[in-house]
Tab-separated table of C-alpha atoms (C1' of nucleotides) in Angstrom:
chain	number	residue	atom	x	y	z
Y	1	MET	CA	11.711	1.754	-11.133
Y	2	PRO	CA	8.127	2.209	-11.320
Y	3	GLU	CA	7.132	5.675	-12.699
Y	4	LEU	CA	4.186	6.878	-14.573
Y	5	PRO	CA	4.245	4.647	-17.479
Y	6	GLU	CA	4.984	1.441	-15.469
Y	7	VAL	CA	2.191	2.253	-12.988
Y	8	GLU	CA	-0.077	2.869	-15.930
Y	9	THR	CA	0.950	-0.348	-17.619
Y	10	VAL	CA	0.154	-2.273	-14.368
Y	11	ALA	CA	-3.136	-0.675	-13.733
Y	12	ARG	CA	-4.223	-1.525	-17.274
Y	13	LEU	CA	-2.963	-5.111	-17.549
Y	14	ILE	CA	-4.161	-6.154	-13.997
Y	15	ALA	CA	-7.667	-4.517	-14.293
Y	16	PRO	CA	-9.300	-7.510	-16.177
Y	17	ASP	CA	-8.020	-9.949	-13.226
Y	18	LEU	CA	-9.368	-7.638	-10.571
Y	19	LEU	CA	-12.856	-6.099	-11.917
Y	20	GLY	CA	-15.820	-7.839	-10.555
Y	21	ARG	CA	-14.055	-9.878	-7.905
Y	22	ARG	CA	-14.969	-9.615	-3.988
Y	23	VAL	CA	-12.783	-9.292	-1.405
Y	24	GLU	CA	-13.002	-12.519	0.943
Y	25	GLY	CA	-9.937	-11.904	2.832
Y	26	PHE	CA	-6.212	-10.846	3.209
Y	27	GLU	CA	-2.834	-11.580	4.546
Y	28	ILE	CA	-0.214	-9.288	5.721
Y	29	PRO	CA	3.119	-10.811	5.883
Y	30	TRP	CA	4.811	-7.488	6.458
Y	31	ALA	CA	2.793	-5.108	8.562
Y	32	ARG	CA	4.547	-1.921	7.652
Y	33	THR	CA	3.319	-2.223	3.974
Y	34	VAL	CA	-0.139	-1.375	5.166
Y	35	GLY	CA	0.758	1.626	7.186
Y	36	GLU	CA	-1.377	2.067	10.515
Y	37	ARG	CA	-4.148	-0.118	9.578
Y	38	SER	CA	-4.935	-3.018	11.461
Y	39	PRO	CA	-6.367	-6.507	10.275
Y	40	ALA	CA	-9.404	-5.533	11.661
Y	41	GLN	CA	-9.787	-2.057	10.037
Y	42	PHE	CA	-9.044	-3.945	6.706
Y	43	ALA	CA	-11.770	-6.146	7.214
Y	44	ARG	CA	-14.095	-3.351	7.915
Y	45	LEU	CA	-13.200	-1.404	4.822
Y	46	LEU	CA	-12.544	-4.062	2.351
Y	47	GLU	CA	-14.128	-7.396	3.228
Y	48	GLY	CA	-17.240	-8.544	1.059
Y	49	ARG	CA	-16.738	-5.441	-1.263
Y	50	ARG	CA	-16.280	-5.796	-5.157
Y	51	CYS	CA	-13.612	-4.407	-7.350
Y	52	VAL	CA	-15.186	-1.724	-9.511
Y	53	VAL	CA	-12.384	0.731	-10.510
Y	54	VAL	CA	-8.581	0.343	-11.392
Y	55	ASP	CA	-7.219	3.647	-11.971
Y	56	ARG	CA	-4.044	5.432	-11.582
Y	57	ARG	CA	-3.024	8.963	-10.311
Y	58	ALA	CA	0.489	9.975	-10.383
Y	59	LYS	CA	2.614	6.844	-9.492
Y	60	TYR	CA	-0.421	5.623	-7.293
Y	61	LEU	CA	-2.533	2.723	-8.267
Y	62	LEU	CA	-6.190	3.149	-6.980
Y	63	LEU	CA	-8.211	-0.023	-6.608
Y	64	GLY	CA	-11.927	1.096	-5.957
Y	65	PHE	CA	-14.192	-1.171	-4.010
Y	66	ALA	CA	-18.042	-1.101	-3.877
Y	67	ALA	CA	-20.446	-2.656	-1.314
Y	68	GLY	CA	-23.366	-4.694	-2.198
Y	69	ARG	CA	-24.775	-4.181	-5.516
Y	70	GLU	CA	-23.519	-0.610	-5.904
Y	71	SER	CA	-21.123	0.595	-8.415
Y	72	GLU	CA	-20.014	3.483	-6.577
Y	73	SER	CA	-16.467	2.935	-4.735
Y	74	SER	CA	-16.927	3.143	-1.032
Y	75	ALA	CA	-13.309	2.043	-0.401
Y	76	TRP	CA	-10.128	2.093	-1.995
Y	77	LEU	CA	-6.790	0.475	-1.716
Y	78	VAL	CA	-3.974	2.795	-2.682
Y	79	VAL	CA	-0.738	1.215	-3.910
Y	80	HIS	CA	2.544	2.885	-4.351
Y	81	LEU	CA	5.160	0.449	-5.622
Y	82	ARG	CA	8.202	2.692	-4.901
Y	83	MET	CA	11.382	1.002	-5.882
Y	84	THR	CA	10.760	-2.682	-6.172
Y	85	GLY	CA	6.894	-3.343	-5.754
Y	86	ARG	CA	5.046	-5.770	-7.868
Y	87	LEU	CA	1.385	-6.519	-8.388
Y	88	VAL	CA	0.845	-10.059	-9.517
Y	89	VAL	CA	-2.435	-11.978	-9.604
Y	90	GLU	CA	-2.058	-15.903	-8.815
Y	91	PRO	CA	-4.303	-18.640	-8.307
Y	92	ARG	CA	-5.537	-18.855	-4.777
Y	93	SER	CA	-3.524	-21.854	-3.823
Y	94	GLY	CA	-0.230	-20.869	-5.808
Y	95	ALA	CA	2.966	-20.620	-4.450
Y	96	ALA	CA	3.824	-17.041	-2.814
Y	97	SER	CA	7.018	-15.060	-3.172
Y	98	PRO	CA	9.192	-14.897	-0.151
Y	99	HIS	CA	8.984	-11.130	-0.766
Y	100	ARG	CA	5.158	-10.971	-0.615
Y	101	ARG	CA	4.240	-8.298	1.719
Y	102	PHE	CA	0.370	-8.119	1.348
Y	103	SER	CA	-2.149	-10.072	-0.321
Y	104	LEU	CA	-6.037	-9.710	-1.096
Y	105	LEU	CA	-7.686	-12.808	-1.397
Y	106	LEU	CA	-10.437	-12.382	-4.115
Y	107	SER	CA	-13.451	-14.313	-5.273
Y	108	ALA	CA	-13.992	-15.945	-8.588
Y	109	GLY	CA	-14.722	-13.152	-11.086
Y	110	PRO	CA	-18.175	-12.413	-12.591
Y	111	ARG	CA	-19.646	-14.653	-15.500
Y	112	ARG	CA	-19.684	-11.780	-17.845
Y	113	PRO	CA	-16.443	-9.529	-17.485
Y	114	LEU	CA	-16.996	-6.174	-15.774
Y	115	ALA	CA	-16.360	-3.349	-18.357
Y	116	MET	CA	-13.490	-1.264	-17.705
Y	117	PRO	CA	-14.785	1.924	-16.125
Y	118	ALA	CA	-14.076	5.291	-18.159
Y	119	PRO	CA	-10.374	6.007	-17.649
Y	120	GLY	CA	-9.674	8.875	-15.213
Y	121	PRO	CA	-9.127	12.346	-17.056
Y	122	TRP	CA	-5.173	11.997	-16.285
Y	123	ARG	CA	-5.019	8.839	-18.605
Y	124	GLY	CA	-4.392	10.742	-21.740
Y	125	VAL	CA	-3.003	7.765	-23.717
Y	126	ALA	CA	-4.970	5.095	-25.453
Y	127	ALA	CA	-3.981	1.501	-24.739
Y	128	LYS	CA	-2.337	-0.265	-27.676
Y	129	ARG	CA	-3.216	-3.639	-26.840
Y	130	ALA	CA	-6.305	-4.866	-25.143
Y	131	PRO	CA	-5.430	-6.153	-21.639
Y	132	VAL	CA	-6.643	-9.844	-21.196
Y	133	ALA	CA	-7.149	-11.463	-17.819
Y	134	SER	CA	-4.300	-13.872	-17.156
Y	135	GLN	CA	-6.579	-16.131	-14.546
Y	136	PRO	CA	-9.654	-18.057	-15.321
Y	137	ALA	CA	-12.966	-15.994	-14.238
Y	138	SER	CA	-14.053	-19.237	-12.355
Y	139	ALA	CA	-10.977	-19.466	-10.232
Y	140	LYS	CA	-10.716	-17.750	-6.922
Y	141	VAL	CA	-7.358	-15.642	-6.993
Y	142	ARG	CA	-4.984	-13.790	-4.807
Y	143	LEU	CA	-3.600	-10.415	-5.460
Y	144	ASP	CA	0.127	-10.346	-4.171
Y	145	PHE	CA	2.108	-7.179	-3.647
Y	146	ILE	CA	5.512	-8.283	-3.993
Y	147	ASP	CA	8.453	-5.918	-2.795
Y	148	PRO	CA	11.701	-6.965	-1.718
Y	149	ARG	CA	12.855	-3.683	-0.530
Y	150	LYS	CA	9.816	-2.963	1.456
Y	151	PHE	CA	9.467	0.618	0.574
Y	152	GLY	CA	6.051	0.021	-1.242
Y	153	ARG	CA	2.538	0.815	0.419
Y	154	CYS	CA	-0.854	-0.620	0.223
Y	155	LEU	CA	-3.036	1.637	2.119
Y	156	ALA	CA	-6.854	1.212	2.726
Y	157	THR	CA	-9.092	4.040	2.963
Y	158	GLU	CA	-12.612	5.384	2.431
Y	159	ASP	CA	-11.148	8.491	0.807
Y	160	PRO	CA	-8.219	8.407	-1.541
Y	161	THR	CA	-7.407	12.208	-0.920
Y	162	GLU	CA	-6.852	11.760	2.703
Y	163	VAL	CA	-3.707	9.195	1.906
Y	164	LEU	CA	-2.354	10.974	-1.264
Y	165	PRO	CA	-0.379	13.786	-0.766
Y	166	ALA	CA	-0.519	17.179	-2.616
Y	167	LEU	CA	0.108	16.235	-6.272
Y	168	GLY	CA	0.761	18.281	-9.172
Y	169	PRO	CA	-0.953	18.090	-12.699
Y	170	GLU	CA	-1.115	14.785	-14.614
Y	171	PRO	CA	1.477	15.440	-17.461
Y	172	LEU	CA	-0.705	13.513	-19.925
Y	173	GLY	CA	-3.947	14.862	-18.389
Y	174	GLU	CA	-6.127	17.722	-20.302
Y	175	ASP	CA	-5.200	20.237	-17.602
Y	176	PHE	CA	-1.524	20.157	-18.318
Y	177	LYS	CA	-0.907	23.164	-20.643
Y	178	ALA	CA	2.249	24.496	-21.911
Y	179	GLU	CA	1.601	27.993	-21.115
Y	180	SER	CA	0.858	27.343	-17.484
Y	181	PHE	CA	3.764	24.991	-17.493
Y	182	PHE	CA	6.016	27.820	-18.451
Y	183	ALA	CA	4.616	30.022	-15.783
Y	184	ALA	CA	4.898	27.513	-13.333
Y	185	LEU	CA	8.763	27.399	-14.217
Y	186	ARG	CA	8.975	30.955	-14.154
Y	187	ALA	CA	7.298	31.157	-10.551
Y	188	ARG	CA	10.250	29.074	-9.083
Y	189	SER	CA	13.955	29.129	-9.094
Y	190	ARG	CA	14.902	25.595	-8.529
Y	191	GLN	CA	17.146	23.467	-10.591
Y	192	LEU	CA	15.153	21.900	-13.165
Y	193	LYS	CA	15.978	18.223	-12.165
Y	194	PRO	CA	14.876	18.247	-8.548
Y	195	LEU	CA	11.860	20.309	-9.650
Y	196	LEU	CA	10.533	17.822	-11.919
Y	197	LEU	CA	11.109	15.306	-9.595
Y	198	ASP	CA	8.841	17.011	-7.149
Y	199	GLN	CA	5.508	15.413	-7.255
Y	200	SER	CA	3.623	18.433	-6.131
Y	201	PHE	CA	5.029	20.280	-9.200
Y	202	VAL	CA	4.253	17.704	-11.781
Y	203	ALA	CA	2.966	14.194	-10.854
Y	204	GLY	CA	4.330	11.061	-12.122
Y	205	LEU	CA	7.802	11.565	-13.244
Y	206	GLY	CA	10.959	9.862	-11.564
Y	207	ASN	CA	14.407	9.737	-12.142
Y	208	ILE	CA	14.469	8.011	-15.447
Y	209	TYR	CA	11.851	9.983	-17.278
Y	210	VAL	CA	13.257	13.301	-15.948
Y	211	ASP	CA	16.560	12.424	-17.357
Y	212	GLU	CA	15.392	11.497	-20.557
Y	213	SER	CA	12.791	14.492	-20.920
Y	214	LEU	CA	15.486	17.004	-20.106
Y	215	TYR	CA	17.773	15.436	-22.764
Y	216	ARG	CA	15.058	15.537	-25.381
Y	217	ALA	CA	14.367	19.182	-24.588
Y	218	ARG	CA	18.264	20.097	-24.598
Y	219	LEU	CA	17.944	21.368	-21.185
Y	220	HIS	CA	20.602	21.006	-18.278
Y	221	PRO	CA	19.488	19.381	-15.381
Y	222	GLU	CA	20.826	22.139	-13.158
Y	223	MET	CA	19.586	24.883	-14.752
Y	224	PRO	CA	17.207	27.299	-12.539
Y	225	SER	CA	13.715	27.036	-13.588
Y	226	ASP	CA	13.205	30.769	-13.937
Y	227	ARG	CA	15.987	30.826	-16.657
Y	228	VAL	CA	14.236	28.676	-19.045
Y	229	SER	CA	13.129	30.657	-22.166
Y	230	ARG	CA	9.483	30.282	-23.427
Y	231	PRO	CA	10.504	28.169	-26.463
Y	232	LYS	CA	12.562	25.990	-24.161
Y	233	ALA	CA	9.807	25.587	-21.695
Y	234	PHE	CA	7.346	24.430	-24.389
Y	235	ALA	CA	9.952	22.089	-25.834
Y	236	LEU	CA	10.181	20.640	-22.388
Y	237	PHE	CA	6.641	20.403	-22.059
Y	238	GLY	CA	6.511	18.331	-25.312
Y	239	ALA	CA	9.410	16.503	-24.343
Y	240	ILE	CA	7.819	15.020	-21.083
Y	241	ARG	CA	4.594	14.288	-22.952
Y	242	THR	CA	6.331	12.347	-25.575
Y	243	VAL	CA	8.691	10.352	-23.488
Y	244	LEU	CA	5.964	9.304	-21.246
Y	245	THR	CA	3.702	8.354	-24.136
Y	246	GLU	CA	6.343	6.313	-25.800
Y	247	ALA	CA	7.261	4.609	-22.675
Y	248	ILE	CA	3.492	3.707	-21.961
Y	249	GLU	CA	3.315	2.254	-25.469
Y	250	ARG	CA	6.272	0.046	-24.756
Y	251	GLU	CA	4.772	-1.029	-21.446
Y	252	GLY	CA	7.638	0.939	-19.427
Y	253	SER	CA	11.274	0.452	-18.706
Y	254	SER	CA	12.697	-2.715	-17.113
Y	255	PHE	CA	16.549	-3.505	-16.261
Y	256	ASP	CA	18.277	-5.492	-13.564
Y	257	SER	CA	15.503	-7.211	-11.562
Y	258	PHE	CA	13.443	-4.093	-11.563
Y	259	TYR	CA	9.855	-3.658	-12.857
Y	260	ARG	CA	8.010	-6.485	-14.678
Y	261	THR	CA	4.459	-6.132	-15.701
Y	262	PRO	CA	1.767	-8.275	-13.755
Y	263	THR	CA	2.368	-11.116	-16.133
Y	264	GLY	CA	6.196	-10.930	-15.579
Y	265	GLN	CA	6.945	-9.394	-18.900
Y	266	PRO	CA	9.525	-6.894	-19.023
Y	267	GLY	CA	8.798	-3.451	-20.716
Y	268	SER	CA	10.763	-2.519	-23.549
Y	269	TYR	CA	11.451	1.410	-23.202
Y	270	GLN	CA	14.972	0.951	-21.818
Y	271	HIS	CA	16.046	0.055	-25.310
Y	272	GLN	CA	15.125	3.784	-26.185
Y	273	PHE	CA	17.032	5.575	-23.493
Y	274	GLN	CA	19.088	8.407	-24.750
Y	275	VAL	CA	21.017	9.304	-21.552
Y	276	TYR	CA	19.568	7.125	-18.582
Y	277	GLY	CA	22.143	4.385	-17.483
Y	278	ARG	CA	24.432	5.649	-20.674
Y	279	GLN	CA	27.156	7.257	-18.902
Y	280	ASP	CA	30.721	6.856	-20.493
Y	281	GLN	CA	28.875	6.152	-23.940
Y	282	PRO	CA	28.459	8.418	-26.922
Y	283	CYS	CA	25.613	10.719	-27.205
Y	284	ARG	CA	23.345	9.582	-29.912
Y	285	ALA	CA	23.008	13.038	-31.392
Y	286	CYS	CA	26.487	14.306	-30.998
Y	287	GLY	CA	28.885	11.690	-29.989
Y	288	THR	CA	30.112	13.474	-26.939
Y	289	THR	CA	30.463	11.074	-23.868
Y	290	ILE	CA	27.348	11.111	-21.688
Y	291	ARG	CA	28.115	12.229	-18.075
Y	292	ARG	CA	26.762	10.905	-14.853
Y	293	THR	CA	26.758	13.366	-11.939
Y	294	VAL	CA	24.702	13.720	-8.863
Y	295	VAL	CA	22.011	16.489	-8.495
Y	296	GLY	CA	19.886	16.725	-5.425
Y	297	GLN	CA	21.043	13.464	-4.235
Y	298	ARG	CA	19.891	11.710	-7.506
Y	299	GLY	CA	21.943	9.867	-10.013
Y	300	THR	CA	21.792	12.250	-13.184
Y	301	HIS	CA	22.733	11.498	-16.780
Y	302	PHE	CA	23.085	14.280	-19.460
Y	303	CYS	CA	25.198	15.249	-22.647
Y	304	PRO	CA	27.326	18.041	-21.629
Y	305	ARG	CA	27.332	19.349	-25.259
Y	306	CYS	CA	23.640	19.014	-26.090
Y	307	GLN	CA	22.510	20.060	-22.792
Y	308	LYS	CA	24.430	23.312	-22.110
Y	309	PRO	CA	24.052	25.013	-18.737
Y	310	ALA	CA	23.635	28.496	-20.417
Y	311	ARG	CA	20.134	30.141	-20.763
Y	312	GLY	CA	17.853	27.800	-22.728
K	1	DA	C1'	11.020	28.820	-0.635
K	2	DG	C1'	14.546	25.798	-1.194
K	3	DC	C1'	18.684	23.507	0.228
K	4	DT	C1'	20.615	19.392	2.713
K	5	DA	C1'	20.924	15.381	5.331
K	6	DC	C1'	18.648	11.461	6.928
K	7	DT	C1'	15.478	7.284	7.120
K	8	DC	C1'	13.383	3.389	5.337
K	9	DC	C1'	15.411	-1.343	2.985
K	10	DT	C1'	17.693	-5.127	0.607
K	11	DG	C1'	20.090	-7.115	-3.551
K	12	DG	C1'	23.848	-6.432	-6.132
K	13	DT	C1'	28.442	-5.438	-6.738
K	14	DA	C1'	33.172	-3.628	-6.116
K	15	DG	C1'	37.106	-4.356	-3.400
K	16	DC	C1'	39.973	-7.182	-0.947
V	1	DT	C1'	35.708	-18.355	-2.051
V	2	DG	C1'	34.033	-15.471	1.250
V	3	DC	C1'	33.887	-11.428	3.628
V	4	DT	C1'	32.910	-6.527	4.267
V	5	DA	C1'	31.257	-1.873	2.700
V	6	DC	C1'	28.758	0.604	0.119
V	7	DC	C1'	25.247	1.998	-3.066
V	8	DA	C1'	20.613	3.000	-5.648
V	9	DG	C1'	16.273	4.703	-5.455
V	10	DG	C1'	11.021	7.718	-4.085
V	11	DA	C1'	9.227	10.344	-0.743
V	12	DG	C1'	8.684	11.710	3.633
V	13	DT	C1'	10.606	14.532	7.469
V	14	DA	C1'	13.565	17.538	9.947
V	15	DG	C1'	16.610	21.189	10.372
V	16	DC	C1'	18.757	25.329	8.652
DNA sequence: AGCTACTCCTGGTAGC
DNA sequence: TGCTACCAGGAGTAGC
């Protein structure tokens, strides 16, 4: 499922195919994908504008569009992939997926590629490989939002803050500090698993990376957050950042039919999973059988020996 | 504040 | 084989 590393990968890889292209139209095969917006509102907000920003905040992709020759975004397409959403850039006349829910029709690209704008302060990790355009700049293209389960959303807005919910700190950002993370854990008394999944507490983690982070920090998913010791809180802080960084370096996690990069490639972080999806298999550290339970309505994977429920 | 349940959806799979 | 039933999952919302 697309979490922070997958969305980050999509942003990086899709940027060279979007930057500098102009919106010439759109198609909305599944209306609920675009929320309340009518085609007329889309036209007013986006048509004729040029893509100048491709960024990410939490699990949201932010595509910024500028009017005329300006370089400041005055309209945004805010995309959430949820479970099964994908963004793909296709030749304009190429065949569309039966699960296509929304498309932007884009002009040919600029003669000289638009420089990637300075990444948002929440990026945190440098790209390992330089993203390359998949389509020639001379071709008109189509940005397809493909989403079999229809959970994803593409929202057009003049101001992203008006469609984004309250979001906690970016775990790879500069303002995410171990000391304040410890204080924040102390200030609540929720089970770690649902707390870390709460996007207003820390932004961008989902089911996979929460399980992997808790395992790495040797913390039980049901432990109340205010019982986590200072050293353990620091360990969890480091675990979250390490897991996310390594996942970005491997371009995210893919399994079953879930999640592909914009070029259709799977990520490879699934090969690094220590607990997620490894129920009934031995813990790589101690050999104990990994267990799967349900915590807060979410499938939860942990090692009962490494992750003791006692005070951490 | 924090919990539980429900909703949105469909592809995949387990069970018969 | 063909059918039904159920489930995963993020996030928003409602009710307690």
